PDB file of C-alpha atoms in Angstrom:
ATOM      1  CA  MET A   1       0.000   0.000   0.000  1.00 46.00           C
ATOM      2  CA  ARG A   2       1.331   3.420  -0.924  1.00 44.00           C
ATOM      3  CA  GLN A   3       2.086   5.595   2.082  1.00 47.00           C
ATOM      4  CA  TYR A   4       1.271   9.294   2.163  1.00 41.00           C
ATOM      5  CA  SER A   5       2.682  11.974   4.423  1.00 48.00           C
ATOM      6  CA  PRO A   6       0.050  14.681   4.383  1.00 49.00           C
ATOM      7  CA  ASP A   7       1.344  18.207   4.929  1.00 49.00           C
ATOM      8  CA  LEU A   8      -0.698  19.467   7.846  1.00 53.00           C
ATOM      9  CA  THR A   9       1.129  22.798   8.063  1.00 50.00           C
ATOM     10  CA  PRO A  10      -1.282  25.734   7.730  1.00 53.00           C
ATOM     11  CA  GLY A  11      -0.993  27.510   4.383  1.00 52.00           C
ATOM     12  CA  TRP A  12       0.196  30.734   5.982  1.00 47.00           C
ATOM     13  CA  LYS A  13       3.017  28.826   7.725  1.00 51.00           C
ATOM     14  CA  LYS A  14       4.352  26.962   4.694  1.00 53.00           C
ATOM     15  CA  SER A  15       7.942  27.718   3.792  1.00 58.00           C
ATOM     16  CA  ARG A  16       8.053  30.165   0.914  1.00 65.00           C
ATOM     17  CA  PRO A  17       9.746  33.510   0.449  1.00 78.00           C
ATOM     18  CA  VAL A  18       7.875  36.310   2.182  1.00 87.00           C
ATOM     19  CA  PRO A  19       8.857  39.917   2.842  1.00 91.00           C
ATOM     20  CA  GLU A  20      10.412  40.961   6.113  1.00 93.00           C
ATOM     21  CA  VAL A  21       8.698  43.985   7.649  1.00 92.00           C
ATOM     22  CA  PRO A  22      10.068  46.053  10.561  1.00 93.00           C
ATOM     23  CA  ALA A  23       7.616  45.926  13.482  1.00 92.00           C
ATOM     24  CA  GLY A  24       7.495  49.676  14.017  1.00 88.00           C
ATOM     25  CA  PRO A  25       4.998  51.306  16.401  1.00 86.00           C
ATOM     26  CA  GLY A  26       1.569  51.707  14.846  1.00 84.00           C
ATOM     27  CA  LEU A  27       1.948  48.955  12.236  1.00 88.00           C
ATOM     28  CA  VAL A  28      -1.351  47.026  12.118  1.00 89.00           C
ATOM     29  CA  VAL A  29      -1.047  43.265  11.592  1.00 91.00           C
ATOM     30  CA  GLU A  30      -2.985  40.082  12.290  1.00 92.00           C
ATOM     31  CA  GLU A  31      -1.725  36.922  13.984  1.00 94.00           C
ATOM     32  CA  PRO A  32      -3.592  34.265  11.925  1.00 92.00           C
ATOM     33  CA  GLY A  33      -3.425  31.476  14.484  1.00 90.00           C
ATOM     34  CA  SER A  34      -5.533  33.453  16.972  1.00 91.00           C
ATOM     35  CA  GLY A  35      -7.168  35.958  14.656  1.00 89.00           C
ATOM     36  CA  PHE A  36      -5.911  38.770  16.910  1.00 92.00           C
ATOM     37  CA  CYS A  37      -5.496  42.022  14.975  1.00 90.00           C
ATOM     38  CA  GLY A  38      -3.817  45.064  16.415  1.00 88.00           C
ATOM     39  CA  ALA A  39      -1.213  47.786  16.193  1.00 89.00           C
ATOM     40  CA  VAL A  40       2.382  47.234  17.255  1.00 91.00           C
ATOM     41  CA  ILE A  41       3.110  49.060  20.499  1.00 89.00           C
ATOM     42  CA  ARG A  42       6.378  47.355  21.430  1.00 88.00           C
ATOM     43  CA  CYS A  43       8.925  45.056  19.783  1.00 89.00           C
ATOM     44  CA  GLU A  44      11.553  43.374  21.906  1.00 85.00           C
ATOM     45  CA  ALA A  45      14.003  40.537  21.427  1.00 80.00           C
ATOM     46  CA  GLY A  46      11.926  37.664  20.101  1.00 87.00           C
ATOM     47  CA  THR A  47       8.469  39.137  20.811  1.00 91.00           C
ATOM     48  CA  VAL A  48       6.054  41.778  19.587  1.00 93.00           C
ATOM     49  CA  THR A  49       3.176  43.326  21.560  1.00 92.00           C
ATOM     50  CA  LEU A  50      -0.039  44.209  19.727  1.00 91.00           C
ATOM     51  CA  GLU A  51      -2.951  46.346  20.899  1.00 86.00           C
ATOM     52  CA  ASP A  52      -6.413  45.840  19.396  1.00 84.00           C
ATOM     53  CA  ARG A  53      -9.092  48.499  18.969  1.00 78.00           C
ATOM     54  CA  PHE A  54     -10.508  47.707  22.401  1.00 78.00           C
ATOM     55  CA  GLY A  55      -7.180  48.421  24.103  1.00 78.00           C
ATOM     56  CA  LYS A  56      -6.393  44.733  24.754  1.00 85.00           C
ATOM     57  CA  HIS A  57      -2.726  43.724  24.571  1.00 89.00           C
ATOM     58  CA  ARG A  58      -1.304  40.398  23.353  1.00 91.00           C
ATOM     59  CA  VAL A  59       2.331  39.320  23.095  1.00 92.00           C
ATOM     60  CA  PHE A  60       3.394  37.066  20.211  1.00 94.00           C
ATOM     61  CA  PRO A  61       6.720  35.489  19.238  1.00 93.00           C
ATOM     62  CA  LEU A  62       8.499  36.871  16.189  1.00 92.00           C
ATOM     63  CA  GLU A  63       8.222  33.702  14.145  1.00 91.00           C
ATOM     64  CA  PRO A  64       8.983  33.503  10.426  1.00 92.00           C
ATOM     65  CA  ARG A  65       5.848  33.979   8.294  1.00 92.00           C
ATOM     66  CA  GLY A  66       3.994  34.608  11.531  1.00 94.00           C
ATOM     67  CA  PHE A  67       1.706  37.547  10.631  1.00 95.00           C
ATOM     68  CA  LEU A  68      -0.592  38.982   7.994  1.00 93.00           C
ATOM     69  CA  LEU A  69      -0.145  42.538   6.778  1.00 90.00           C
ATOM     70  CA  GLU A  70      -3.070  43.734   4.670  1.00 82.00           C
ATOM     71  CA  GLY A  71      -3.889  40.090   3.990  1.00 84.00           C
ATOM     72  CA  ARG A  72      -0.353  39.087   2.955  1.00 89.00           C
ATOM     73  CA  VAL A  73       1.926  36.785   4.919  1.00 93.00           C
ATOM     74  CA  VAL A  74       4.984  38.583   6.301  1.00 93.00           C
ATOM     75  CA  THR A  75       7.811  38.027   8.733  1.00 94.00           C
ATOM     76  CA  LEU A  76       8.017  40.729  11.358  1.00 94.00           C
ATOM     77  CA  VAL A  77      11.514  41.768  12.423  1.00 93.00           C
ATOM     78  CA  ARG A  78      12.815  44.193  15.007  1.00 90.00           C
ATOM     79  CA  PRO A  79      13.214  47.719  13.610  1.00 86.00           C
ATOM     80  CA  ALA A  80      16.723  48.936  12.907  1.00 79.00           C
ATOM     81  CA  ALA A  81      18.570  50.545  15.794  1.00 66.00           C
ATOM     82  CA  GLY A  82      17.665  54.129  16.511  1.00 56.00           C
ATOM     83  CA  PRO A  83      14.357  55.800  17.255  1.00 55.00           C
ATOM     84  CA  PRO A  84      11.748  54.598  14.731  1.00 53.00           C
ATOM     85  CA  ARG A  85      10.063  57.298  12.740  1.00 57.00           C
ATOM     86  CA  PRO A  86       6.286  57.012  13.061  1.00 59.00           C
ATOM     87  CA  THR A  87       4.392  56.599   9.823  1.00 62.00           C
ATOM     88  CA  ARG A  88       1.156  57.888  11.323  1.00 67.00           C
ATOM     89  CA  THR A  89       0.279  60.776  13.571  1.00 72.00           C
ATOM     90  CA  ALA A  90      -1.792  60.233  16.715  1.00 73.00           C
ATOM     91  CA  SER A  91      -4.896  61.132  14.690  1.00 62.00           C
ATOM     92  CA  GLY A  92      -4.174  58.344  12.189  1.00 63.00           C
ATOM     93  CA  SER A  93      -3.051  60.710   9.415  1.00 62.00           C
ATOM     94  CA  VAL A  94       0.016  59.940   7.331  1.00 55.00           C
ATOM     95  CA  ALA A  95       3.003  61.551   9.023  1.00 57.00           C
ATOM     96  CA  VAL A  96       5.022  64.079   7.025  1.00 55.00           C
ATOM     97  CA  PRO A  97       8.695  63.558   7.979  1.00 58.00           C
ATOM     98  CA  GLY A  98      10.534  66.811   8.528  1.00 54.00           C
ATOM     99  CA  ALA A  99       7.418  68.916   8.012  1.00 52.00           C
ATOM    100  CA  ARG A 100       7.650  72.401   9.449  1.00 54.00           C
ATOM    101  CA  ALA A 101       4.786  74.132  11.180  1.00 50.00           C
ATOM    102  CA  ARG A 102       2.857  76.282   8.740  1.00 56.00           C
ATOM    103  CA  VAL A 103       2.379  79.968   9.454  1.00 62.00           C
ATOM    104  CA  ALA A 104      -0.852  80.230  11.431  1.00 67.00           C
ATOM    105  CA  ARG A 105      -4.017  80.756   9.433  1.00 80.00           C
ATOM    106  CA  ALA A 106      -6.379  83.593  10.200  1.00 86.00           C
ATOM    107  CA  GLY A 107      -9.034  80.971  10.893  1.00 90.00           C
ATOM    108  CA  ARG A 108      -9.306  79.351  14.306  1.00 92.00           C
ATOM    109  CA  ILE A 109     -10.877  76.474  16.164  1.00 95.00           C
ATOM    110  CA  TYR A 110     -12.447  77.328  19.515  1.00 95.00           C
ATOM    111  CA  VAL A 111     -13.107  74.693  22.176  1.00 94.00           C
ATOM    112  CA  GLU A 112     -14.874  75.093  25.511  1.00 91.00           C
ATOM    113  CA  GLY A 113     -12.063  74.687  27.993  1.00 90.00           C
ATOM    114  CA  ARG A 114      -8.442  73.910  28.689  1.00 92.00           C
ATOM    115  CA  HIS A 115      -9.037  70.156  28.942  1.00 95.00           C
ATOM    116  CA  ASP A 116     -10.699  70.152  25.512  1.00 95.00           C
ATOM    117  CA  ALA A 117      -7.742  72.047  24.058  1.00 93.00           C
ATOM    118  CA  GLU A 118      -5.217  69.667  25.624  1.00 95.00           C
ATOM    119  CA  LEU A 119      -7.026  66.610  24.286  1.00 96.00           C
ATOM    120  CA  VAL A 120      -7.248  68.055  20.773  1.00 95.00           C
ATOM    121  CA  GLU A 121      -3.538  68.903  20.912  1.00 93.00           C
ATOM    122  CA  ARG A 122      -2.716  65.405  22.138  1.00 93.00           C
ATOM    123  CA  VAL A 123      -4.316  63.685  19.158  1.00 94.00           C
ATOM    124  CA  TRP A 124      -4.382  66.263  16.362  1.00 92.00           C
ATOM    125  CA  GLY A 125      -1.421  68.476  17.302  1.00 90.00           C
ATOM    126  CA  ASP A 126       0.854  67.311  14.466  1.00 87.00           C
ATOM    127  CA  ASP A 127      -1.908  67.745  11.899  1.00 88.00           C
ATOM    128  CA  LEU A 128      -2.836  71.195  13.170  1.00 90.00           C
ATOM    129  CA  ARG A 129       0.748  72.453  12.998  1.00 88.00           C
ATOM    130  CA  VAL A 130       1.126  71.206   9.425  1.00 85.00           C
ATOM    131  CA  GLU A 131      -2.143  72.947   8.489  1.00 87.00           C
ATOM    132  CA  GLY A 132      -1.381  76.107  10.455  1.00 89.00           C
ATOM    133  CA  VAL A 133      -4.546  75.862  12.564  1.00 90.00           C
ATOM    134  CA  VAL A 134      -4.536  77.395  16.054  1.00 91.00           C
ATOM    135  CA  VAL A 135      -6.849  76.048  18.772  1.00 92.00           C
ATOM    136  CA  GLU A 136      -8.037  78.432  21.467  1.00 92.00           C
ATOM    137  CA  TYR A 137     -10.286  77.722  24.415  1.00 87.00           C
ATOM    138  CA  LEU A 138     -13.234  79.585  25.827  1.00 87.00           C
ATOM    139  CA  GLU A 139     -14.543  79.580  29.359  1.00 79.00           C
ATOM    140  CA  GLY A 140     -17.926  78.132  28.481  1.00 77.00           C
ATOM    141  CA  VAL A 141     -20.225  78.957  25.556  1.00 86.00           C
ATOM    142  CA  ASP A 142     -22.847  81.222  27.147  1.00 88.00           C
ATOM    143  CA  ASP A 143     -21.570  84.217  25.200  1.00 88.00           C
ATOM    144  CA  LEU A 144     -20.742  82.312  22.020  1.00 92.00           C
ATOM    145  CA  PRO A 145     -22.776  84.459  19.561  1.00 91.00           C
ATOM    146  CA  ALA A 146     -21.032  87.611  20.823  1.00 91.00           C
ATOM    147  CA  ILE A 147     -17.635  85.889  20.703  1.00 91.00           C
ATOM    148  CA  VAL A 148     -18.226  84.819  17.096  1.00 92.00           C
ATOM    149  CA  GLU A 149     -19.323  88.329  16.156  1.00 92.00           C
ATOM    150  CA  GLU A 150     -16.213  89.781  17.753  1.00 91.00           C
ATOM    151  CA  PHE A 151     -13.991  87.313  15.859  1.00 93.00           C
ATOM    152  CA  GLY A 152     -15.632  88.353  12.598  1.00 93.00           C
ATOM    153  CA  PRO A 153     -15.353  85.135  10.546  1.00 94.00           C
ATOM    154  CA  GLY A 154     -15.056  85.536   6.796  1.00 94.00           C
ATOM    155  CA  PRO A 155     -14.014  83.623   3.659  1.00 92.00           C
ATOM    156  CA  ASP A 156     -10.338  83.883   4.592  1.00 91.00           C
ATOM    157  CA  ALA A 157     -10.826  83.480   8.352  1.00 93.00           C
ATOM    158  CA  ARG A 158     -13.219  80.664   9.049  1.00 94.00           C
ATOM    159  CA  LEU A 159     -14.107  79.793  12.613  1.00 95.00           C
ATOM    160  CA  GLY A 160     -14.887  76.327  13.930  1.00 95.00           C
ATOM    161  CA  VAL A 161     -16.318  75.761  17.403  1.00 95.00           C
ATOM    162  CA  LEU A 162     -16.469  72.508  19.379  1.00 95.00           C
ATOM    163  CA  VAL A 163     -19.179  72.424  22.051  1.00 94.00           C
ATOM    164  CA  ASP A 164     -19.657  69.944  24.906  1.00 93.00           C
ATOM    165  CA  HIS A 165     -23.028  68.265  25.429  1.00 91.00           C
ATOM    166  CA  LEU A 166     -24.519  69.445  22.125  1.00 91.00           C
ATOM    167  CA  VAL A 167     -27.764  67.441  22.145  1.00 91.00           C
ATOM    168  CA  PRO A 168     -31.285  68.414  21.037  1.00 91.00           C
ATOM    169  CA  GLY A 169     -33.091  70.605  23.555  1.00 88.00           C
ATOM    170  CA  SER A 170     -30.007  71.458  25.592  1.00 87.00           C
ATOM    171  CA  LYS A 171     -28.900  74.974  26.498  1.00 89.00           C
ATOM    172  CA  GLU A 172     -25.843  74.408  24.354  1.00 90.00           C
ATOM    173  CA  SER A 173     -27.931  73.575  21.289  1.00 90.00           C
ATOM    174  CA  ARG A 174     -29.958  76.784  21.647  1.00 92.00           C
ATOM    175  CA  ILE A 175     -26.770  78.837  21.915  1.00 91.00           C
ATOM    176  CA  ALA A 176     -25.253  77.098  18.889  1.00 91.00           C
ATOM    177  CA  GLU A 177     -28.366  77.798  16.809  1.00 91.00           C
ATOM    178  CA  ALA A 178     -27.937  81.524  17.484  1.00 91.00           C
ATOM    179  CA  VAL A 179     -24.652  81.512  15.522  1.00 91.00           C
ATOM    180  CA  THR A 180     -25.675  82.255  11.940  1.00 85.00           C
ATOM    181  CA  SER A 181     -22.471  83.191  10.093  1.00 90.00           C
ATOM    182  CA  GLU A 182     -21.888  81.086   6.988  1.00 92.00           C
ATOM    183  CA  HIS A 183     -18.173  81.250   7.776  1.00 94.00           C
ATOM    184  CA  ALA A 184     -18.575  79.771  11.260  1.00 95.00           C
ATOM    185  CA  LEU A 185     -19.317  76.132  12.010  1.00 95.00           C
ATOM    186  CA  VAL A 186     -20.492  75.007  15.442  1.00 95.00           C
ATOM    187  CA  VAL A 187     -20.468  71.254  16.109  1.00 95.00           C
ATOM    188  CA  GLY A 188     -20.394  69.238  19.278  1.00 94.00           C
ATOM    189  CA  HIS A 189     -20.306  65.876  20.976  1.00 94.00           C
ATOM    190  CA  PRO A 190     -23.000  64.411  23.257  1.00 94.00           C
ATOM    191  CA  TYR A 191     -20.849  64.071  26.371  1.00 94.00           C
ATOM    192  CA  ILE A 192     -21.347  66.160  29.499  1.00 92.00           C
ATOM    193  CA  ASP A 193     -17.608  66.787  29.633  1.00 94.00           C
ATOM    194  CA  ILE A 194     -14.701  66.076  27.287  1.00 96.00           C
ATOM    195  CA  TRP A 195     -13.462  63.441  29.769  1.00 96.00           C
ATOM    196  CA  GLU A 196     -16.280  61.169  28.620  1.00 97.00           C
ATOM    197  CA  ALA A 197     -14.960  61.224  25.049  1.00 97.00           C
ATOM    198  CA  VAL A 198     -12.060  59.025  26.237  1.00 97.00           C
ATOM    199  CA  LYS A 199     -12.989  55.362  25.944  1.00 96.00           C
ATOM    200  CA  PRO A 200     -13.472  53.683  29.340  1.00 96.00           C
ATOM    201  CA  SER A 201     -11.433  50.707  28.111  1.00 95.00           C
ATOM    202  CA  SER A 202      -8.407  52.971  27.660  1.00 94.00           C
ATOM    203  CA  LEU A 203      -8.662  53.864  31.351  1.00 94.00           C
ATOM    204  CA  GLY A 204      -9.257  50.321  32.546  1.00 93.00           C
ATOM    205  CA  ILE A 205     -12.801  51.043  33.736  1.00 95.00           C
ATOM    206  CA  GLY A 206     -16.043  49.422  32.646  1.00 94.00           C
ATOM    207  CA  ALA A 207     -17.918  52.653  32.007  1.00 96.00           C
ATOM    208  CA  TRP A 208     -18.026  56.289  33.002  1.00 96.00           C
ATOM    209  CA  PRO A 209     -20.083  56.651  36.214  1.00 96.00           C
ATOM    210  CA  ARG A 210     -23.509  58.265  36.235  1.00 94.00           C
ATOM    211  CA  VAL A 211     -23.368  61.393  38.345  1.00 94.00           C
ATOM    212  CA  PRO A 212     -26.644  62.649  39.907  1.00 92.00           C
ATOM    213  CA  ARG A 213     -27.877  65.996  38.605  1.00 88.00           C
ATOM    214  CA  GLY A 214     -26.897  68.881  40.784  1.00 89.00           C
ATOM    215  CA  GLN A 215     -23.442  67.476  41.545  1.00 90.00           C
ATOM    216  CA  ASP A 216     -20.257  68.673  39.921  1.00 94.00           C
ATOM    217  CA  TRP A 217     -19.728  66.028  37.258  1.00 95.00           C
ATOM    218  CA  LYS A 218     -15.930  65.768  37.502  1.00 95.00           C
ATOM    219  CA  THR A 219     -15.953  65.610  41.286  1.00 95.00           C
ATOM    220  CA  GLY A 220     -18.699  62.987  41.165  1.00 96.00           C
ATOM    221  CA  VAL A 221     -16.669  60.888  38.743  1.00 96.00           C
ATOM    222  CA  CYS A 222     -13.636  61.013  41.028  1.00 95.00           C
ATOM    223  CA  ARG A 223     -15.742  59.888  43.995  1.00 95.00           C
ATOM    224  CA  ALA A 224     -17.424  57.064  42.089  1.00 95.00           C
ATOM    225  CA  LEU A 225     -14.119  55.730  40.760  1.00 95.00           C
ATOM    226  CA  GLY A 226     -12.260  56.130  44.049  1.00 94.00           C
ATOM    227  CA  TRP A 227      -9.886  58.694  42.604  1.00 92.00           C
ATOM    228  CA  PRO A 228      -8.576  61.573  44.733  1.00 89.00           C
ATOM    229  CA  GLU A 229     -11.012  64.472  44.486  1.00 88.00           C
ATOM    230  CA  ASN A 230      -8.486  66.634  42.691  1.00 93.00           C
ATOM    231  CA  THR A 231      -9.895  67.105  39.215  1.00 92.00           C
ATOM    232  CA  GLY A 232      -6.646  68.551  37.878  1.00 92.00           C
ATOM    233  CA  VAL A 233      -4.700  65.441  38.874  1.00 93.00           C
ATOM    234  CA  ALA A 234      -7.515  63.191  37.660  1.00 94.00           C
ATOM    235  CA  TRP A 235      -7.507  64.873  34.256  1.00 94.00           C
ATOM    236  CA  GLN A 236      -3.772  64.348  33.869  1.00 94.00           C
ATOM    237  CA  HIS A 237      -4.377  60.656  34.549  1.00 94.00           C
ATOM    238  CA  VAL A 238      -7.113  60.557  31.894  1.00 95.00           C
ATOM    239  CA  LEU A 239      -5.059  62.513  29.357  1.00 94.00           C
ATOM    240  CA  GLY A 240      -2.021  60.326  30.000  1.00 93.00           C
ATOM    241  CA  ARG A 241      -3.941  57.252  28.835  1.00 93.00           C
ATOM    242  CA  VAL A 242      -4.705  58.797  25.453  1.00 94.00           C
ATOM    243  CA  ARG A 243      -2.071  57.728  22.946  1.00 92.00           C
ATOM    244  CA  SER A 244      -3.965  58.068  19.676  1.00 92.00           C
ATOM    245  CA  TYR A 245      -7.380  58.384  18.073  1.00 91.00           C
ATOM    246  CA  ARG A 246      -8.049  54.767  19.040  1.00 93.00           C
ATOM    247  CA  ASP A 247      -8.541  55.927  22.639  1.00 95.00           C
ATOM    248  CA  LEU A 248     -11.345  58.353  21.731  1.00 95.00           C
ATOM    249  CA  GLU A 249     -15.013  57.849  20.980  1.00 96.00           C
ATOM    250  CA  PRO A 250     -16.067  58.287  17.328  1.00 94.00           C
ATOM    251  CA  GLU A 251     -18.577  60.995  18.289  1.00 95.00           C
ATOM    252  CA  LEU A 252     -15.633  63.265  19.087  1.00 95.00           C
ATOM    253  CA  LEU A 253     -13.313  62.090  16.314  1.00 94.00           C
ATOM    254  CA  GLY A 254     -15.753  62.936  13.552  1.00 94.00           C
ATOM    255  CA  ARG A 255     -16.515  66.390  14.891  1.00 95.00           C
ATOM    256  CA  VAL A 256     -12.885  67.483  15.254  1.00 95.00           C
ATOM    257  CA  GLU A 257     -12.048  66.211  11.758  1.00 94.00           C
ATOM    258  CA  GLU A 258     -15.057  68.136  10.453  1.00 95.00           C
ATOM    259  CA  LEU A 259     -13.830  71.352  12.050  1.00 95.00           C
ATOM    260  CA  ILE A 260     -10.295  70.946  10.691  1.00 94.00           C
ATOM    261  CA  ASP A 261     -11.679  70.356   7.185  1.00 93.00           C
ATOM    262  CA  PHE A 262     -13.939  73.416   7.475  1.00 95.00           C
ATOM    263  CA  VAL A 263     -11.206  75.771   8.639  1.00 93.00           C
ATOM    264  CA  THR A 264      -8.719  74.535   6.023  1.00 91.00           C
ATOM    265  CA  GLU A 265     -11.062  74.506   3.035  1.00 84.00           C
ATOM    266  CA  SER A 266     -10.010  76.509   0.001  1.00 58.00           C
ATOM    267  CA  GLY A 267     -10.543  80.115   0.917  1.00 49.00           C
ATOM    268  CA  GLY A 268      -9.847  79.496   4.601  1.00 47.00           C
ATOM    269  CA  ALA A 269      -6.120  80.075   4.339  1.00 48.00           C
TER     270      ALA A 269
END
């Protein structure tokens, strides 16, 4: 009887020439054996650490033909010595190596407070400098129509405004509707405070706490989570867990991208 030796090696593991790809931070690959897909956050001797879109980390060995990159089998290797140059900014945009900050446009983006401004800088800072867009913060939006009128938006100086808790029927929505300039765009996210736009999974919590009406929201969050009731320190903890757009909710991502596009449209230079 003829004997057969079936090849039980998975197709993606079979020995054939495949490209070697440096496992630089931000590279998104899939480990076919487990189906785990994520971005490279660390590559050490013999291992690579991936982070999926939910913030979960997995460590895999750097085996030959061990990963899929855009559906193609590749061998991941440690990047060359020296600090790797990121290919993407924190917002997910293609990085422009050696790009200099553009001279600031006349147009601006206004956000409600310092925390909003710091979060926008954290994720979109590189993009904003390349585009020459300055972000300034307001102390609330109660006087927004007057502030917009004072700014005087025009074809060459568009104004974008990001508002917290912009939901139908809210005070914020009524204020936003009072801004009528065609050269000003007011958008917002549904969260009570910009803190909520950070994904709970990025902070290692199940969800943002519900704070009873009448209580200061930030202080209530600190109490519910057992954090020290120092909102400045708590915010630095929250901000420190934001590494890229993957740590933010899509309701904020879309609105900030919309504002950047509006301010940088042709005629907004």
